[in-house]
PDB file of C-alpha atoms in Angstrom:
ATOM      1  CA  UNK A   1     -53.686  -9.511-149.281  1.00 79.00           C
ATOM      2  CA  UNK A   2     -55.889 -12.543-148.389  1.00 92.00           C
ATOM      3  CA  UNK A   3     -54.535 -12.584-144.832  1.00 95.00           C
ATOM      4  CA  UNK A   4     -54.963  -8.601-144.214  1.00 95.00           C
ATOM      5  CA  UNK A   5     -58.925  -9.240-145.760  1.00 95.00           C
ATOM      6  CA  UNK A   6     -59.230 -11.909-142.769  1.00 96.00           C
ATOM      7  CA  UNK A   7     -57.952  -9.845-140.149  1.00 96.00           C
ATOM      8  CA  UNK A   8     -59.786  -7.082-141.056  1.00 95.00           C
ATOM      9  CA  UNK A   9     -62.801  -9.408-140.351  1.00 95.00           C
ATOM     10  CA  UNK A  10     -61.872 -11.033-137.488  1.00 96.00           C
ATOM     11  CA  UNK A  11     -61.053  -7.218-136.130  1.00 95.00           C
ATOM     12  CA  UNK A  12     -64.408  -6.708-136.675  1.00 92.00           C
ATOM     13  CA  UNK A  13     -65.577  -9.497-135.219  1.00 91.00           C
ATOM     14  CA  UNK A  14     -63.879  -9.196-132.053  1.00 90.00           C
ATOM     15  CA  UNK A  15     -65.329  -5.431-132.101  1.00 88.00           C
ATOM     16  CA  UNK A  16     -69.331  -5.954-131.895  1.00 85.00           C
ATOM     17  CA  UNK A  17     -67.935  -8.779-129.537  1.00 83.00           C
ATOM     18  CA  UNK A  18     -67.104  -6.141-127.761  1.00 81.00           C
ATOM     19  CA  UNK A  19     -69.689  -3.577-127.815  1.00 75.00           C
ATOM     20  CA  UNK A  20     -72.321  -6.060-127.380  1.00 68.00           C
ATOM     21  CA  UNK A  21     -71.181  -8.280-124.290  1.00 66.00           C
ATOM     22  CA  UNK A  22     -68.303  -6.744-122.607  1.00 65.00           C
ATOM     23  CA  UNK A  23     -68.427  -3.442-123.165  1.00 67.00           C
ATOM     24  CA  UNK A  24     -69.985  -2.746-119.426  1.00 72.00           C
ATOM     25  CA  UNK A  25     -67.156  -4.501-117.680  1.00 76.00           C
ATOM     26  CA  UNK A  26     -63.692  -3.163-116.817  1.00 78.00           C
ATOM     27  CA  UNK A  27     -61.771  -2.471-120.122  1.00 85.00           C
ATOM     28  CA  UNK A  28     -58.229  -3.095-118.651  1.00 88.00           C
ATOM     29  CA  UNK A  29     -59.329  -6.556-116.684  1.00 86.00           C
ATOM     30  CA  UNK A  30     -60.885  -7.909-119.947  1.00 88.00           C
ATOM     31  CA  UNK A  31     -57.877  -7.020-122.263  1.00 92.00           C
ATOM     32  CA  UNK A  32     -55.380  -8.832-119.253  1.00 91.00           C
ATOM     33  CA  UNK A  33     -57.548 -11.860-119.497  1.00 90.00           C
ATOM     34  CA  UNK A  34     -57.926 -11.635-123.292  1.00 93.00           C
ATOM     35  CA  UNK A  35     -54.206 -11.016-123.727  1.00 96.00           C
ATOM     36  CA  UNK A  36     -52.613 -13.948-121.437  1.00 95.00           C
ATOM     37  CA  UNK A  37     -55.221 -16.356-123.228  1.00 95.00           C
ATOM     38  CA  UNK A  38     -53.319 -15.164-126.330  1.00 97.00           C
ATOM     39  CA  UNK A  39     -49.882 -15.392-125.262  1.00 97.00           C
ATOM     40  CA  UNK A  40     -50.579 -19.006-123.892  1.00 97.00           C
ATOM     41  CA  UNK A  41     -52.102 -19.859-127.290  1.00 97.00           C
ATOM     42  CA  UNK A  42     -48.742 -18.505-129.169  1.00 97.00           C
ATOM     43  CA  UNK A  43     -46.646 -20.271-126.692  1.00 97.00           C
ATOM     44  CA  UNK A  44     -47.824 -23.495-127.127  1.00 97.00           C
ATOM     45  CA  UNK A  45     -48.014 -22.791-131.184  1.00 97.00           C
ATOM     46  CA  UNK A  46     -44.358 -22.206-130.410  1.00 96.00           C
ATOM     47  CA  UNK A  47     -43.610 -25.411-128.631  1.00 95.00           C
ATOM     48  CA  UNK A  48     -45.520 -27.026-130.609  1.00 95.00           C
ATOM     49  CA  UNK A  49     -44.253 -26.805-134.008  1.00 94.00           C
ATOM     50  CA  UNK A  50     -41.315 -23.779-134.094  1.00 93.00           C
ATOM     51  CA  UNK A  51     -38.919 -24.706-131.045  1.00 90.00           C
ATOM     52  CA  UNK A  52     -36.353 -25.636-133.030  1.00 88.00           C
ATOM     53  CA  UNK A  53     -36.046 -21.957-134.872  1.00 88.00           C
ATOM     54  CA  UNK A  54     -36.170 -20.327-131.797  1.00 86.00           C
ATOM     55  CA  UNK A  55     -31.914 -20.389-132.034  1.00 83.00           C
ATOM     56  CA  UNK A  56     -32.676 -18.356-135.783  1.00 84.00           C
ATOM     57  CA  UNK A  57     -33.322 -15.696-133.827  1.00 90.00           C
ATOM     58  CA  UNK A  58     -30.795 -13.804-132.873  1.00 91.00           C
ATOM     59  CA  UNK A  59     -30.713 -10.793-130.059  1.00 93.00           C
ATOM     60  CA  UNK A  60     -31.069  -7.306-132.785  1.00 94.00           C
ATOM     61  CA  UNK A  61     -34.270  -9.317-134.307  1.00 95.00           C
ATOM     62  CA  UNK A  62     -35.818  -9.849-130.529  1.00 95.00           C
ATOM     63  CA  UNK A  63     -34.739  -6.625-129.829  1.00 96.00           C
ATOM     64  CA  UNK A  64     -36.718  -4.983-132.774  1.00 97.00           C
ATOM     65  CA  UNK A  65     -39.825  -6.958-132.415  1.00 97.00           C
ATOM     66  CA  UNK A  66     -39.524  -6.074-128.463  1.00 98.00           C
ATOM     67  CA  UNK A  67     -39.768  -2.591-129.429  1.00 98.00           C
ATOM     68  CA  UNK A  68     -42.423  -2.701-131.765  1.00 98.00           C
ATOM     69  CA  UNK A  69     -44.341  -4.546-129.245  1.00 98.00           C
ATOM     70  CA  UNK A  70     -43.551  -2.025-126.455  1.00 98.00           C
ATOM     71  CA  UNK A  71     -44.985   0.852-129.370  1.00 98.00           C
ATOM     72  CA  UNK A  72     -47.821  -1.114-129.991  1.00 98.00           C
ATOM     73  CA  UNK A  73     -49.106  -1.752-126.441  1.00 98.00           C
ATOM     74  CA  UNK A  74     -48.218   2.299-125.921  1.00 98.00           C
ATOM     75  CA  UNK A  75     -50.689   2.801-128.714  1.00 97.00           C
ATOM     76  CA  UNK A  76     -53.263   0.710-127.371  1.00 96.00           C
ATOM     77  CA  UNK A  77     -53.085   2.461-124.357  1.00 95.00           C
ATOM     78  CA  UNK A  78     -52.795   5.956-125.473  1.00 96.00           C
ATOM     79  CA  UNK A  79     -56.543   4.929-127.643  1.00 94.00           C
ATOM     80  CA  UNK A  80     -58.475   4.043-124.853  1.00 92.00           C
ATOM     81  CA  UNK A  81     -57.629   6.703-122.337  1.00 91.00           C
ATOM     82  CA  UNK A  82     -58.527   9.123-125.130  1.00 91.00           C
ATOM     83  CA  UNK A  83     -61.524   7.596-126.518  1.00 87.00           C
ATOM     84  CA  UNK A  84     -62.828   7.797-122.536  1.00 83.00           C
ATOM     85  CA  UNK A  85     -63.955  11.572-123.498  1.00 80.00           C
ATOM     86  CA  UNK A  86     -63.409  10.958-127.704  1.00 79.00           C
ATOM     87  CA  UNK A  87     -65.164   9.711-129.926  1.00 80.00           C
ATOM     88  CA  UNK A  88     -64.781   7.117-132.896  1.00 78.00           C
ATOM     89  CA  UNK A  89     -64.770  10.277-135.629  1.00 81.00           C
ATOM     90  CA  UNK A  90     -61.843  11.940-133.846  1.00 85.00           C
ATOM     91  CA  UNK A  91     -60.560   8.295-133.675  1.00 90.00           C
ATOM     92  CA  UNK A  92     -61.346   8.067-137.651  1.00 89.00           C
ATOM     93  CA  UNK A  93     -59.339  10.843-138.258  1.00 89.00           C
ATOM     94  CA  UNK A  94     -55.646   9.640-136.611  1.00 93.00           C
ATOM     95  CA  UNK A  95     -56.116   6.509-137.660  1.00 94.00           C
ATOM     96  CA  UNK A  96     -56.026   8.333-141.058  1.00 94.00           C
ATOM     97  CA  UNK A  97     -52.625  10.302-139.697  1.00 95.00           C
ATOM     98  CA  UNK A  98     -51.109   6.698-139.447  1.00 96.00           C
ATOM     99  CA  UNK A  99     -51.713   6.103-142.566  1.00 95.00           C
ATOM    100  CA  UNK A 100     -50.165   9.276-143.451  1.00 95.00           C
ATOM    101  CA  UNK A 101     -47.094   8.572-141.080  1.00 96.00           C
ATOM    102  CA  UNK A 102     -46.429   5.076-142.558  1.00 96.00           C
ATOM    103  CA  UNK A 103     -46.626   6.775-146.377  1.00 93.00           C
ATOM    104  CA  UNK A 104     -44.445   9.682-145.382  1.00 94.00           C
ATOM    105  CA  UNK A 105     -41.773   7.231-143.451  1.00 96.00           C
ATOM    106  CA  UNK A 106     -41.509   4.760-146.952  1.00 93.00           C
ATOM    107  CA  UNK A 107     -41.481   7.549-149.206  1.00 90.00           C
ATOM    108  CA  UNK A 108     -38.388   9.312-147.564  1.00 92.00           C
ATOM    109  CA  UNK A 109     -36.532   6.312-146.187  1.00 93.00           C
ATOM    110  CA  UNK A 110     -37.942   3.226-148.436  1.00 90.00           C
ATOM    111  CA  UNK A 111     -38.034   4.752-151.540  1.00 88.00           C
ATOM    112  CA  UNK A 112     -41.833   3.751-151.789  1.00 84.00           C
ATOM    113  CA  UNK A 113     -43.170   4.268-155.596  1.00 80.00           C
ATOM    114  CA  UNK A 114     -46.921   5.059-154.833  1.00 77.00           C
ATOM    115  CA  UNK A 115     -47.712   5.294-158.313  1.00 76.00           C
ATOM    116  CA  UNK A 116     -49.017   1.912-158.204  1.00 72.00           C
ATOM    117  CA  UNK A 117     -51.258   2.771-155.356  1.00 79.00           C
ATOM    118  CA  UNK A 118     -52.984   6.287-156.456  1.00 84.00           C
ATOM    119  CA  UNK A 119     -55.708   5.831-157.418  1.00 90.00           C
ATOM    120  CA  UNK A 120     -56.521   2.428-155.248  1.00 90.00           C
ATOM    121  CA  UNK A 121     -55.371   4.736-151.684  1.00 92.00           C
ATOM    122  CA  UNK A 122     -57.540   7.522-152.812  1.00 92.00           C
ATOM    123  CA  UNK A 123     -60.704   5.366-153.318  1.00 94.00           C
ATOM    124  CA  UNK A 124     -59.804   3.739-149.646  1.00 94.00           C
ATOM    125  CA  UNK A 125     -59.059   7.175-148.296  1.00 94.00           C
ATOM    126  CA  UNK A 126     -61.996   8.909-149.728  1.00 94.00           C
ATOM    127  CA  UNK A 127     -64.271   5.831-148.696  1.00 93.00           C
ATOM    128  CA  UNK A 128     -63.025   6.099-145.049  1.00 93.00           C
ATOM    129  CA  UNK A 129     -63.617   9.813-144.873  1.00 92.00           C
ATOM    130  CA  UNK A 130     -67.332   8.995-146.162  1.00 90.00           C
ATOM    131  CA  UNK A 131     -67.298   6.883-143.421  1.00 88.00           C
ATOM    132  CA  UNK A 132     -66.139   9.765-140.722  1.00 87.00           C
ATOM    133  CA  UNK A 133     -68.995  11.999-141.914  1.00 85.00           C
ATOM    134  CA  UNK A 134     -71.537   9.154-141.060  1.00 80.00           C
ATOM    135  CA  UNK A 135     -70.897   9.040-137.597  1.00 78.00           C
ATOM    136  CA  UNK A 136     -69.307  13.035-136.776  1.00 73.00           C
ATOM    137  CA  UNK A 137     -73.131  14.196-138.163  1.00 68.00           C
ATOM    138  CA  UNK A 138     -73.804  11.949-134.997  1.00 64.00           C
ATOM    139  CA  UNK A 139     -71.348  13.427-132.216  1.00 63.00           C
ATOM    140  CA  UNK A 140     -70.192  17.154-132.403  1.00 62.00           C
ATOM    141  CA  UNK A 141     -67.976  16.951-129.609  1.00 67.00           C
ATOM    142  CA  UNK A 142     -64.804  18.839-129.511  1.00 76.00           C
ATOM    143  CA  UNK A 143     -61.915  17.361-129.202  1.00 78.00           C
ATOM    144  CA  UNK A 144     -59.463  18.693-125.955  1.00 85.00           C
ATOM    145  CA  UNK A 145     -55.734  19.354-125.747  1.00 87.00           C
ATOM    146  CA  UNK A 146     -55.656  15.913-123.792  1.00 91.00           C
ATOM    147  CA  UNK A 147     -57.278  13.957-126.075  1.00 90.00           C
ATOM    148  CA  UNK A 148     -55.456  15.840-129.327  1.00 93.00           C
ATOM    149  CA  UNK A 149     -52.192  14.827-127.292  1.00 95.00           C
ATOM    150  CA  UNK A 150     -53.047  11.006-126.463  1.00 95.00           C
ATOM    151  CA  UNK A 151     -54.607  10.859-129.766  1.00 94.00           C
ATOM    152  CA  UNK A 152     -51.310  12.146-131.497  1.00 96.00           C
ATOM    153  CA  UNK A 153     -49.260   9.856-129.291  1.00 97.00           C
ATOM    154  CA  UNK A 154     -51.713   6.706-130.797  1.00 97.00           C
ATOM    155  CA  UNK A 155     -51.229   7.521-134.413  1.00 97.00           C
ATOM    156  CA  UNK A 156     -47.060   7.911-133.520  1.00 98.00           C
ATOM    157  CA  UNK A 157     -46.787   4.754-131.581  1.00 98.00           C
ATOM    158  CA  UNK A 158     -48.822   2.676-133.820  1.00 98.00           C
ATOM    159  CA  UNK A 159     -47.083   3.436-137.182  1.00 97.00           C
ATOM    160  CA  UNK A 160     -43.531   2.834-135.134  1.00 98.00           C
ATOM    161  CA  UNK A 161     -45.054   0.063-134.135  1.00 98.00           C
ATOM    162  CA  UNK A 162     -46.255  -1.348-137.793  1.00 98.00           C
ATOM    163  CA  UNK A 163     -42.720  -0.481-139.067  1.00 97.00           C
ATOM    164  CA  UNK A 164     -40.986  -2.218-136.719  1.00 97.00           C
ATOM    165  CA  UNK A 165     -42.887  -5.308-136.695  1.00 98.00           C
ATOM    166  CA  UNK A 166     -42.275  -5.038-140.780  1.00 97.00           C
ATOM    167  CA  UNK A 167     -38.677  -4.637-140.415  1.00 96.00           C
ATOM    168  CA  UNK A 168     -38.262  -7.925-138.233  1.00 95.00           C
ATOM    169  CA  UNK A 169     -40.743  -9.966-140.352  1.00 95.00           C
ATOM    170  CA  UNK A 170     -38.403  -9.044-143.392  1.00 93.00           C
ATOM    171  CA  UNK A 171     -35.716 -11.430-141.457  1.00 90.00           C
ATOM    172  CA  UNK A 172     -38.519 -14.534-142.856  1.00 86.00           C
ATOM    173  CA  UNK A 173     -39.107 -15.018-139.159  1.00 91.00           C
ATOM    174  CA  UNK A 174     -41.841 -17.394-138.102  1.00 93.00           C
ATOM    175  CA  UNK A 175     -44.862 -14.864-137.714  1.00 96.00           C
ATOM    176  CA  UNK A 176     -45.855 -16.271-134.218  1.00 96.00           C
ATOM    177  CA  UNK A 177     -43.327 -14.879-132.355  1.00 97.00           C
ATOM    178  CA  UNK A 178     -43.854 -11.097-133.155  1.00 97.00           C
ATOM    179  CA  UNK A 179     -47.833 -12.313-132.816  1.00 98.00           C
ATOM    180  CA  UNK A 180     -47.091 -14.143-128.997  1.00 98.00           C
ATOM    181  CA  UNK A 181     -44.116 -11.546-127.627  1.00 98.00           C
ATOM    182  CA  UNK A 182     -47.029  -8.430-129.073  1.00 98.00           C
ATOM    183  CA  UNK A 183     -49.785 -10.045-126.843  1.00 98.00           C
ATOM    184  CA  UNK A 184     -47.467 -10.643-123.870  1.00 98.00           C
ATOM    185  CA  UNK A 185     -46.362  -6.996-123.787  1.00 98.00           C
ATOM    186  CA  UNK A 186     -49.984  -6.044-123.750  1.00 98.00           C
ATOM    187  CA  UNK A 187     -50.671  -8.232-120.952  1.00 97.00           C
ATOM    188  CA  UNK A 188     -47.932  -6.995-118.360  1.00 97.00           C
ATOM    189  CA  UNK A 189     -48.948  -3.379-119.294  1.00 96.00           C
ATOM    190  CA  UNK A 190     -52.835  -3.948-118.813  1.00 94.00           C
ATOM    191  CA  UNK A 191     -52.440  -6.270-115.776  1.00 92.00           C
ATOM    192  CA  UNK A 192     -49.843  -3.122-114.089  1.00 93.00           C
ATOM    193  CA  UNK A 193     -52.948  -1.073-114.849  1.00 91.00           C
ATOM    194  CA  UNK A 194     -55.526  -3.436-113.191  1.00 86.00           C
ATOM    195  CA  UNK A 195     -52.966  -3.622-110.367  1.00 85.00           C
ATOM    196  CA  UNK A 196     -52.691  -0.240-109.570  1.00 84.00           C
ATOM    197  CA  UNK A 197     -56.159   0.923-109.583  1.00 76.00           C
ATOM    198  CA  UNK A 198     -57.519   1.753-106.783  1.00 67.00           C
ATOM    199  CA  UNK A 199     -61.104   1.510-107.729  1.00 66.00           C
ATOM    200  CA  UNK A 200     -60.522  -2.786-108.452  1.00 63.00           C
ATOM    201  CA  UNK A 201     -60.891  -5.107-105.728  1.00 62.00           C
ATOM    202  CA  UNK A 202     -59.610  -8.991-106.098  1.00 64.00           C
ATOM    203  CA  UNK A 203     -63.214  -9.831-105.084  1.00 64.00           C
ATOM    204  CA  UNK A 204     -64.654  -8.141-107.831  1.00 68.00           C
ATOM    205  CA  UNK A 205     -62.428  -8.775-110.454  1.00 68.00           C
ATOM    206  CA  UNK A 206     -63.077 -12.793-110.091  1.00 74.00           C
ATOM    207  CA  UNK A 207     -66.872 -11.937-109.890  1.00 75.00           C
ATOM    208  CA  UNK A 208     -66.279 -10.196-113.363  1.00 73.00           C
ATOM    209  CA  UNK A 209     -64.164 -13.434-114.267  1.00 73.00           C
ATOM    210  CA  UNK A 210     -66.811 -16.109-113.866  1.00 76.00           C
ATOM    211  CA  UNK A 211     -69.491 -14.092-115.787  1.00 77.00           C
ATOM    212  CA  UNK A 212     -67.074 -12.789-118.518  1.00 80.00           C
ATOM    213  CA  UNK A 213     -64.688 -16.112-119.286  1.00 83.00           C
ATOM    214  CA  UNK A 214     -66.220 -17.896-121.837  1.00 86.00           C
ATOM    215  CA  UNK A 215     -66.913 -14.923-123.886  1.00 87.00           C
ATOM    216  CA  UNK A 216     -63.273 -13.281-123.245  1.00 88.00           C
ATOM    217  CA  UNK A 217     -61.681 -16.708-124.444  1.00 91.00           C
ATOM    218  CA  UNK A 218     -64.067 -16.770-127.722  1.00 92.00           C
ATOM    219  CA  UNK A 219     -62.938 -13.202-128.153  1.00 92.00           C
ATOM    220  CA  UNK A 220     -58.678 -14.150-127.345  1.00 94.00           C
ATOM    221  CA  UNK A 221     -59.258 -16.616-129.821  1.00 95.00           C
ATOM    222  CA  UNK A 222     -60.780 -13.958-132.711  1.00 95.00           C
ATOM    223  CA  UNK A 223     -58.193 -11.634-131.810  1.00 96.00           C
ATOM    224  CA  UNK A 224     -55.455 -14.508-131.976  1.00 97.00           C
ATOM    225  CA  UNK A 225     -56.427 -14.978-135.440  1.00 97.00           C
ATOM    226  CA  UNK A 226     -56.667 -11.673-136.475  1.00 97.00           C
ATOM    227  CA  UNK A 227     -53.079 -10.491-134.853  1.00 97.00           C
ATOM    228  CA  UNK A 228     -51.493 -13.596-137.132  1.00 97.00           C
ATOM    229  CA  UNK A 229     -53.222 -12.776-140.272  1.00 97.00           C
ATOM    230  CA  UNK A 230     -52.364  -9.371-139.534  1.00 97.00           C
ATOM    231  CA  UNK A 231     -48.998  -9.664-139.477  1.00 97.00           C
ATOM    232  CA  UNK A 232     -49.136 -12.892-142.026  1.00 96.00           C
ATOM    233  CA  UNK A 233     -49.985 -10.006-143.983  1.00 96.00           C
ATOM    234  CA  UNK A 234     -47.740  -7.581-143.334  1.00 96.00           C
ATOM    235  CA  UNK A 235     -45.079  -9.902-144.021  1.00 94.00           C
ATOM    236  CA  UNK A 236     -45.572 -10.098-147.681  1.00 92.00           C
ATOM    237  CA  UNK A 237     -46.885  -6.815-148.060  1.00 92.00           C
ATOM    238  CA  UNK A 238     -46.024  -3.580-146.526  1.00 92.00           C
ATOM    239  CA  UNK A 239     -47.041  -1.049-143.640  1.00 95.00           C
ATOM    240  CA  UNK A 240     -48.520   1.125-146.361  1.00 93.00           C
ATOM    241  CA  UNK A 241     -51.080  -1.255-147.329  1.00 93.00           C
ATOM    242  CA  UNK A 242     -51.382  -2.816-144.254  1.00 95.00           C
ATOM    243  CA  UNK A 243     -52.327   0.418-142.982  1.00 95.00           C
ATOM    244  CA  UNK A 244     -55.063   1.365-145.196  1.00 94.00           C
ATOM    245  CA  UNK A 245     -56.265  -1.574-145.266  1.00 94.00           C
ATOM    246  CA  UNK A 246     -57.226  -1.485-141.905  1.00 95.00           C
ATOM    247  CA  UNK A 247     -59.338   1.169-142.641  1.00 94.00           C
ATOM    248  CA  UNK A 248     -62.123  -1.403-143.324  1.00 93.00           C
ATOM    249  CA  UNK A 249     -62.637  -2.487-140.125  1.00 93.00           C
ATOM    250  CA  UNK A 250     -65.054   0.107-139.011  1.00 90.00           C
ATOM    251  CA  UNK A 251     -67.196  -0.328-141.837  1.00 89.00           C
ATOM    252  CA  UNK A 252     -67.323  -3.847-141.303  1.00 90.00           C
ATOM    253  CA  UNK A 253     -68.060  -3.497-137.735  1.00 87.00           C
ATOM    254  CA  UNK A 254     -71.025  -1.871-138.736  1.00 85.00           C
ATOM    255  CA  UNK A 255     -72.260  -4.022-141.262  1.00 86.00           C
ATOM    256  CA  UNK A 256     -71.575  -6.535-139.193  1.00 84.00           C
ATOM    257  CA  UNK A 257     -73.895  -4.884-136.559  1.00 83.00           C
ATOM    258  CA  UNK A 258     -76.711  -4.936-138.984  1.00 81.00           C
ATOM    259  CA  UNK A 259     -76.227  -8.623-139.930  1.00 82.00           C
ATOM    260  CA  UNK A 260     -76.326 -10.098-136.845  1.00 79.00           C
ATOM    261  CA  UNK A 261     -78.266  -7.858-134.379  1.00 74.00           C
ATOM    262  CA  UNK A 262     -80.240  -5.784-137.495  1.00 70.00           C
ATOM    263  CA  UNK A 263     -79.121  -2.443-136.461  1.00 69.00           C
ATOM    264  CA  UNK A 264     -79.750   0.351-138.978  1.00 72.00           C
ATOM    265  CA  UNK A 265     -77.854   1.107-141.662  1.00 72.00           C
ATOM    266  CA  UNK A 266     -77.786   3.995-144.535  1.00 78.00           C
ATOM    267  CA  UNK A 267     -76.387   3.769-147.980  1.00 84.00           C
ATOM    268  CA  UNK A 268     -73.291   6.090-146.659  1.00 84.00           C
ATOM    269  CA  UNK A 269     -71.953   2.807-145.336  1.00 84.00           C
ATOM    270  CA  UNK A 270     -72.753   1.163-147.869  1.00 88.00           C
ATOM    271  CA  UNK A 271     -71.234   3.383-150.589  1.00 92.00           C
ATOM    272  CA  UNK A 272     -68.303   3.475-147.988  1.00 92.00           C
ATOM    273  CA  UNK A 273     -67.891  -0.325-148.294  1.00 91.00           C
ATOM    274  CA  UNK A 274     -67.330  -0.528-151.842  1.00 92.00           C
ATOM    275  CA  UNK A 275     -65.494   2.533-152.325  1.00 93.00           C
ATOM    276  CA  UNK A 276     -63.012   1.037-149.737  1.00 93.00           C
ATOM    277  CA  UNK A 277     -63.594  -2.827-151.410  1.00 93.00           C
ATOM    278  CA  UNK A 278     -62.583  -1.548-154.770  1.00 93.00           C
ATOM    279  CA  UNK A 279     -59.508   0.159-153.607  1.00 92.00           C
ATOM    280  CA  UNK A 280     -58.107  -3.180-151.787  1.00 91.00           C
ATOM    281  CA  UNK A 281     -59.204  -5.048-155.106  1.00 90.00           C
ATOM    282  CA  UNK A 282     -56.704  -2.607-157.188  1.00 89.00           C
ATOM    283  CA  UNK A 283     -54.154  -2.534-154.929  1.00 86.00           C
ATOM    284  CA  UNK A 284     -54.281  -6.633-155.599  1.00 83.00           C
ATOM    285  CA  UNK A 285     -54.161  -6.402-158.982  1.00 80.00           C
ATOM    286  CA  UNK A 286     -50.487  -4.097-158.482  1.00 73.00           C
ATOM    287  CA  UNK A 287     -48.881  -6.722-155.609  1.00 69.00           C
ATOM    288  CA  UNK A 288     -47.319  -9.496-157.569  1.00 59.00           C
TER     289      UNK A 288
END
């Protein structure tokens, strides 16, 4: 539980990173650069001190982890070509279908008892929906059949992707490799993308490069963290609460917003916040 707290925060972190310094440069350039920092990180982690259990794992395991990693970087992709015209309400809402996904997928094929979980998902669930009203009373826009689609395709790819990660880490498999072979998938997909756009020029991308590199390797290093806790997480937990625990992360984006650059707040959020807090506190009590 500890671990999925901390990479809820370091999510966050790495979001009004984001928004605040980076957010005017190209998307796809900055998640290449972010992304190969991050895969050089887990490959030295690697070499460093798990070499010798690279031989545990055997070709299935790669295999599944592969996969997941190939559904995750779909995901990612699929959420930023819709949120181009979208917005983070219709976002809100299928990251909520996820959850939804992940529940229904344990419940038919793992048997899941969420009994133990009632009441502690519906103060989460109801605290993230408090949190979609905030910011849809702020953007009315409609959502299109394109967006609905790449939207849908999101929600999919990311709860195959959760799953599947799960499924390997169940093997007791040193977390770093699903953490260093996610982050170099992302990197050959968003580097294909830089390459075949027609609108980036190799001039231009290393002008971006010398004004953006000490800020993307600060934020390869908060995402590095909060990929391993992440999965750190999901290892001794589950995709169910893994899922809605993710829900934080908004919030905390926000109040995270008002901390360090004083932006406004409303009691919504904060009435969100420990709506969402208490839920993750009684889901601790139930994991043993």
């Amino acid at each position: 539980m500890v671990y999925l707290i901390l990479s809820n925060f370091f999510y966050a972190l790495n979001n009004l990173l984001w928004k605040r310094a980076l957010s005017k440069f190209n998307l796809w350039f900055i998640i290449a650069s972010r992304s190969l920092i991050t895969s050089i990180i887990g490959f030295i982690v690697i070499i460093s001190f798990y070499l010798d259990t690279i031989n545990t794992i055997d070709f299935p395991i790669f295999l599944t982890i592969f996969i997941a990693s190939v559904f995750g970087s779909l995901g990612l992709i699929c959420m930023i070509y819709a949120l181009k015209n979208g917005s983070l309400s219709q976002l809100a809402l299928f990251n909520l279908m996820i959850v939804f996904l992940v529940g229904s997928f344990l419940f038919f094929f793992e048997g899941l008892d969420f009994k133990n979980y009632r009441v502690a998902s519906l103060l989460i669930i109801g605290g993230f929906v408090l949190y979609i009203y905030q910011i849809k009373k702020k953007n009315t826009q409609q959502i299109s059949k394109q967006q609905l689609l790449l939207f849908s395709l999101m929600s999919v790819f990311f709860a195959c992707s959760i799953l599947m990660h799960w499924y390997s880490l169940k093997k007791d498999i040193p977390v770093i490799f699903s953490v260093t072979t996610q982050e170099l998938v992302v990197f050959l997909s968003s580097i294909t993308i830089v390459t075949i756009s027609p609108s980036l020029s190799l001039v231009k991308l290393r002008d971006e490069l010398k004004k953006i590199s000490t800020t993307v390797i600060l934020m390869a290093s908060i995402i590095f963290a909060a990929i391993w806790t992440g999965f750190s997480g999901l290892q001794f937990t589950d995709p169910l609460i893994s899922s809605l625990i993710s829900l934080l992360t908004p919030i905390l984006t926000i109040l995270f917003g008002v901390i360090f650059y004083k932006d406004k707040w409303n009691y919504l959020t904060i009435f969100s916040f420990l709506l969402i807090s208490l839920g993750i506190y009684l889901i601790n009590l139930e994991i043993p």
